[in-house]
């Protein structure tokens, strides 16, 4: 009798992004504490720019091809392109996997992790690195606050949502590697451009990592499960 070869699992086949969190209380507590601590840290950093010299050192590298590249990265994942790109990826996920709940879950996790960070940005209101102290300032400089970095929060949230889809498949490890590279590129880009302090970027990574599970819990386990029940 010929052996049966099983097809390799496709990305998102196990729908980990739709699986209920076994420890929702802990997930919420971690997220709430993270938001409070990171917000307090933002106020402290607004009063004491401890990494001003480090910001200037990174900005010294904004020359030649590297400078062009980091500036392009910043523009490529601005709010407009980020929203459009996430929506398009969600559409691809929906068509490719035939499960639109999974696609909506992906987009929702990204949005619910990313958008609240802008509220903290408004609340903390940390100024951007002083352009007069930078060797290669980006002009015109953004007029909004610096902490946390929305670009960084978005990219980390995007990667985490993608890894939820890839969990349990042979693509997961590749996703971790590629996602880590993308996050590193964005972190270095916003700092080398002189648009964010290093602490802005690092706090943004921490925000997304600690808040994304709660965003998934609220969006998928509570809202989608109630208003759009379906297969996982």
Short mmCIF file of C-alpha atoms in Angstrom, two decimals:
data_model
loop_
_atom_site.label_atom_id
_atom_site.label_comp_id
_atom_site.label_asym_id
_atom_site.label_seq_id
_atom_site.Cartn_x
_atom_site.Cartn_y
_atom_site.Cartn_z
CA UNK A 1 0.00 0.00 0.00
CA UNK A 2 1.58 3.32 -1.02
CA UNK A 3 2.37 5.73 1.78
CA UNK A 4 0.29 8.86 2.03
CA UNK A 5 2.22 12.10 1.97
CA UNK A 6 0.71 14.84 4.03
CA UNK A 7 0.89 18.33 2.65
CA UNK A 8 2.99 20.78 4.58
CA UNK A 9 0.91 23.14 6.71
CA UNK A 10 0.26 26.48 5.11
CA UNK A 11 0.76 29.75 6.98
CA UNK A 12 -2.11 30.33 9.39
CA UNK A 13 -3.49 26.83 8.95
CA UNK A 14 -3.72 26.30 12.71
CA UNK A 15 -5.23 29.75 13.32
CA UNK A 16 -3.33 30.40 16.53
CA UNK A 17 -4.45 34.00 16.26
CA UNK A 18 -8.02 32.78 16.82
CA UNK A 19 -7.28 30.50 19.77
CA UNK A 20 -8.62 31.66 23.12
CA UNK A 21 -6.06 32.86 25.65
CA UNK A 22 -5.85 30.27 28.46
CA UNK A 23 -4.76 32.95 30.97
CA UNK A 24 -6.66 36.13 30.06
CA UNK A 25 -6.35 37.73 33.50
CA UNK A 26 -2.56 37.49 33.48
CA UNK A 27 -2.42 38.83 29.92
CA UNK A 28 -4.49 41.87 30.89
CA UNK A 29 -2.52 42.54 34.05
CA UNK A 30 0.78 42.41 32.17
CA UNK A 31 -0.52 44.85 29.56
CA UNK A 32 -1.96 47.28 32.11
CA UNK A 33 1.23 47.31 34.17
CA UNK A 34 3.30 47.75 31.00
CA UNK A 35 1.23 50.73 29.87
CA UNK A 36 1.50 52.39 33.28
CA UNK A 37 5.24 51.77 33.64
CA UNK A 38 6.06 52.84 30.08
CA UNK A 39 3.94 55.98 30.43
CA UNK A 40 5.72 56.89 33.67
CA UNK A 41 9.05 56.19 31.98
CA UNK A 42 8.04 58.57 29.20
CA UNK A 43 7.46 61.40 31.65
CA UNK A 44 10.85 60.74 33.25
CA UNK A 45 12.58 60.76 29.87
CA UNK A 46 10.81 63.98 28.91
CA UNK A 47 12.40 65.67 31.93
CA UNK A 48 15.80 64.01 31.53
CA UNK A 49 17.02 63.36 27.97
CA UNK A 50 19.60 60.84 29.16
CA UNK A 51 20.25 59.58 25.65
CA UNK A 52 20.70 62.90 23.86
CA UNK A 53 24.38 62.23 23.16
CA UNK A 54 23.59 58.71 21.96
CA UNK A 55 20.95 60.12 19.63
CA UNK A 56 23.53 62.50 18.19
CA UNK A 57 26.01 59.66 17.72
CA UNK A 58 23.50 57.59 15.76
CA UNK A 59 22.56 60.58 13.63
CA UNK A 60 26.20 61.00 12.63
CA UNK A 61 25.73 57.81 10.57
CA UNK A 62 22.98 59.44 8.47
CA UNK A 63 25.18 59.88 5.41
CA UNK A 64 25.36 58.46 1.90
CA UNK A 65 23.39 55.35 1.01
CA UNK A 66 22.61 54.56 4.63
CA UNK A 67 21.00 57.94 5.14
CA UNK A 68 18.91 57.54 2.00
CA UNK A 69 17.84 54.06 3.09
CA UNK A 70 16.80 54.99 6.63
CA UNK A 71 14.85 58.01 5.38
CA UNK A 72 13.07 55.80 2.85
CA UNK A 73 12.17 53.30 5.58
CA UNK A 74 10.65 56.06 7.68
CA UNK A 75 8.48 57.27 4.80
CA UNK A 76 7.53 53.75 3.68
CA UNK A 77 5.91 52.85 6.99
CA UNK A 78 4.36 56.19 7.80
CA UNK A 79 0.76 56.13 9.10
CA UNK A 80 -0.84 56.20 5.63
CA UNK A 81 1.28 53.44 4.05
CA UNK A 82 1.05 51.40 7.26
CA UNK A 83 -2.75 51.45 7.27
CA UNK A 84 -3.02 50.68 3.56
CA UNK A 85 -0.37 47.96 3.77
CA UNK A 86 -2.04 46.26 6.73
CA UNK A 87 -5.40 46.33 4.98
CA UNK A 88 -3.93 44.84 1.80
CA UNK A 89 -2.15 42.08 3.71
CA UNK A 90 -5.38 41.30 5.53
CA UNK A 91 -7.19 40.97 2.19
CA UNK A 92 -4.49 38.61 0.94
CA UNK A 93 -4.80 36.53 4.12
CA UNK A 94 -8.56 36.36 3.68
CA UNK A 95 -8.41 35.25 0.07
CA UNK A 96 -5.45 32.89 0.48
CA UNK A 97 -6.75 31.06 3.53
CA UNK A 98 -10.46 31.34 2.92
CA UNK A 99 -10.97 32.51 6.49
CA UNK A 100 -11.87 36.18 6.77
CA UNK A 101 -12.10 36.05 10.56
CA UNK A 102 -8.39 35.30 10.57
CA UNK A 103 -7.75 38.25 8.27
CA UNK A 104 -9.81 40.61 10.43
CA UNK A 105 -8.10 39.25 13.54
CA UNK A 106 -4.70 40.05 12.03
CA UNK A 107 -5.63 43.64 11.16
CA UNK A 108 -7.31 44.18 14.52
CA UNK A 109 -4.32 42.99 16.55
CA UNK A 110 -2.07 45.38 14.67
CA UNK A 111 -4.45 48.32 15.08
CA UNK A 112 -5.33 47.72 18.73
CA UNK A 113 -1.66 47.45 19.66
CA UNK A 114 -0.61 50.47 17.61
CA UNK A 115 -3.33 53.10 18.03
CA UNK A 116 -3.29 53.37 21.87
CA UNK A 117 0.42 54.19 21.75
CA UNK A 118 -0.51 57.47 20.05
CA UNK A 119 -2.60 58.38 23.09
CA UNK A 120 0.47 57.93 25.28
CA UNK A 121 2.47 60.00 22.80
CA UNK A 122 -0.01 62.86 23.22
CA UNK A 123 -0.10 62.48 27.00
CA UNK A 124 3.67 62.33 27.55
CA UNK A 125 4.47 64.93 24.87
CA UNK A 126 8.21 64.32 24.84
CA UNK A 127 9.96 66.66 22.36
CA UNK A 128 11.83 65.19 19.41
CA UNK A 129 15.64 65.23 19.53
CA UNK A 130 16.86 68.81 19.17
CA UNK A 131 17.57 69.31 15.45
CA UNK A 132 20.11 72.03 16.24
CA UNK A 133 22.26 69.45 18.01
CA UNK A 134 22.14 66.92 15.17
CA UNK A 135 24.66 66.71 12.36
CA UNK A 136 22.04 65.57 9.82
CA UNK A 137 18.57 66.59 11.00
CA UNK A 138 15.52 65.49 9.05
CA UNK A 139 13.73 68.53 7.62
CA UNK A 140 10.96 69.38 7.92
CA UNK A 141 10.87 67.70 11.31
CA UNK A 142 7.62 66.02 12.43
CA UNK A 143 5.56 68.25 14.68
CA UNK A 144 4.15 65.51 16.90
CA UNK A 145 5.78 64.18 20.06
CA UNK A 146 8.59 61.66 20.17
CA UNK A 147 7.64 59.01 22.75
CA UNK A 148 6.84 56.31 21.87
CA UNK A 149 7.77 55.78 18.22
CA UNK A 150 4.62 54.99 16.26
CA UNK A 151 6.67 53.56 13.40
CA UNK A 152 8.35 51.10 15.74
CA UNK A 153 5.16 50.12 17.55
CA UNK A 154 3.50 49.46 14.21
CA UNK A 155 6.30 47.27 12.88
CA UNK A 156 6.57 45.17 16.04
CA UNK A 157 2.78 44.80 16.21
CA UNK A 158 2.72 43.78 12.54
CA UNK A 159 5.40 41.15 13.11
CA UNK A 160 3.68 39.76 16.21
CA UNK A 161 0.33 39.49 14.41
CA UNK A 162 2.08 37.71 11.53
CA UNK A 163 3.75 35.30 13.96
CA UNK A 164 0.35 34.46 15.45
CA UNK A 165 -0.63 33.38 11.95
CA UNK A 166 2.57 31.44 11.35
CA UNK A 167 2.65 29.68 14.73
CA UNK A 168 2.46 25.92 14.32
CA UNK A 169 3.70 25.95 10.73
CA UNK A 170 7.09 25.36 9.18
CA UNK A 171 7.28 29.08 8.39
CA UNK A 172 7.31 30.22 12.01
CA UNK A 173 11.09 30.24 12.52
CA UNK A 174 11.58 32.04 9.22
CA UNK A 175 8.99 34.57 10.34
CA UNK A 176 10.85 35.15 13.60
CA UNK A 177 14.13 35.79 11.77
CA UNK A 178 12.63 38.03 9.09
CA UNK A 179 10.48 39.86 11.62
CA UNK A 180 13.44 40.48 13.92
CA UNK A 181 15.41 41.95 11.02
CA UNK A 182 12.52 44.22 10.05
CA UNK A 183 12.14 45.48 13.60
CA UNK A 184 15.88 46.11 13.90
CA UNK A 185 15.86 48.03 10.61
CA UNK A 186 13.00 50.27 11.76
CA UNK A 187 14.53 50.88 15.20
CA UNK A 188 17.86 51.89 13.67
CA UNK A 189 16.18 53.96 10.97
CA UNK A 190 14.12 56.17 13.29
CA UNK A 191 17.15 56.73 15.52
CA UNK A 192 19.67 57.34 12.72
CA UNK A 193 17.24 59.78 11.12
CA UNK A 194 17.34 61.74 14.38
CA UNK A 195 13.56 61.59 14.65
CA UNK A 196 13.49 59.53 17.85
CA UNK A 197 15.70 58.97 20.83
CA UNK A 198 16.98 55.40 21.28
CA UNK A 199 14.83 55.14 24.41
CA UNK A 200 11.75 56.02 22.33
CA UNK A 201 12.41 53.09 20.03
CA UNK A 202 13.24 50.58 22.76
CA UNK A 203 10.18 51.55 24.79
CA UNK A 204 8.09 51.09 21.64
CA UNK A 205 9.37 47.54 21.20
CA UNK A 206 8.50 46.78 24.82
CA UNK A 207 5.05 48.34 24.37
CA UNK A 208 4.16 46.20 21.37
CA UNK A 209 5.53 42.96 22.84
CA UNK A 210 3.66 43.41 26.13
CA UNK A 211 0.44 44.95 24.82
CA UNK A 212 -0.14 42.85 21.67
CA UNK A 213 -1.33 39.73 23.56
CA UNK A 214 -3.94 41.83 25.37
CA UNK A 215 -4.93 43.45 22.07
CA UNK A 216 -5.46 39.99 20.62
CA UNK A 217 -7.44 38.95 23.70
CA UNK A 218 -9.79 41.96 23.52
CA UNK A 219 -10.19 41.96 19.76
CA UNK A 220 -10.42 38.23 19.05
CA UNK A 221 -11.54 36.47 22.24
CA UNK A 222 -14.02 39.11 23.33
CA UNK A 223 -15.22 41.08 20.31
CA UNK A 224 -14.90 38.71 17.35
CA UNK A 225 -15.99 35.71 19.39
CA UNK A 226 -19.13 37.55 20.40
CA UNK A 227 -20.10 39.42 17.25
CA UNK A 228 -18.60 37.17 14.57
CA UNK A 229 -18.44 33.58 15.86
CA UNK A 230 -17.06 31.02 13.45
CA UNK A 231 -14.47 28.34 12.88
CA UNK A 232 -10.97 28.76 14.20
#
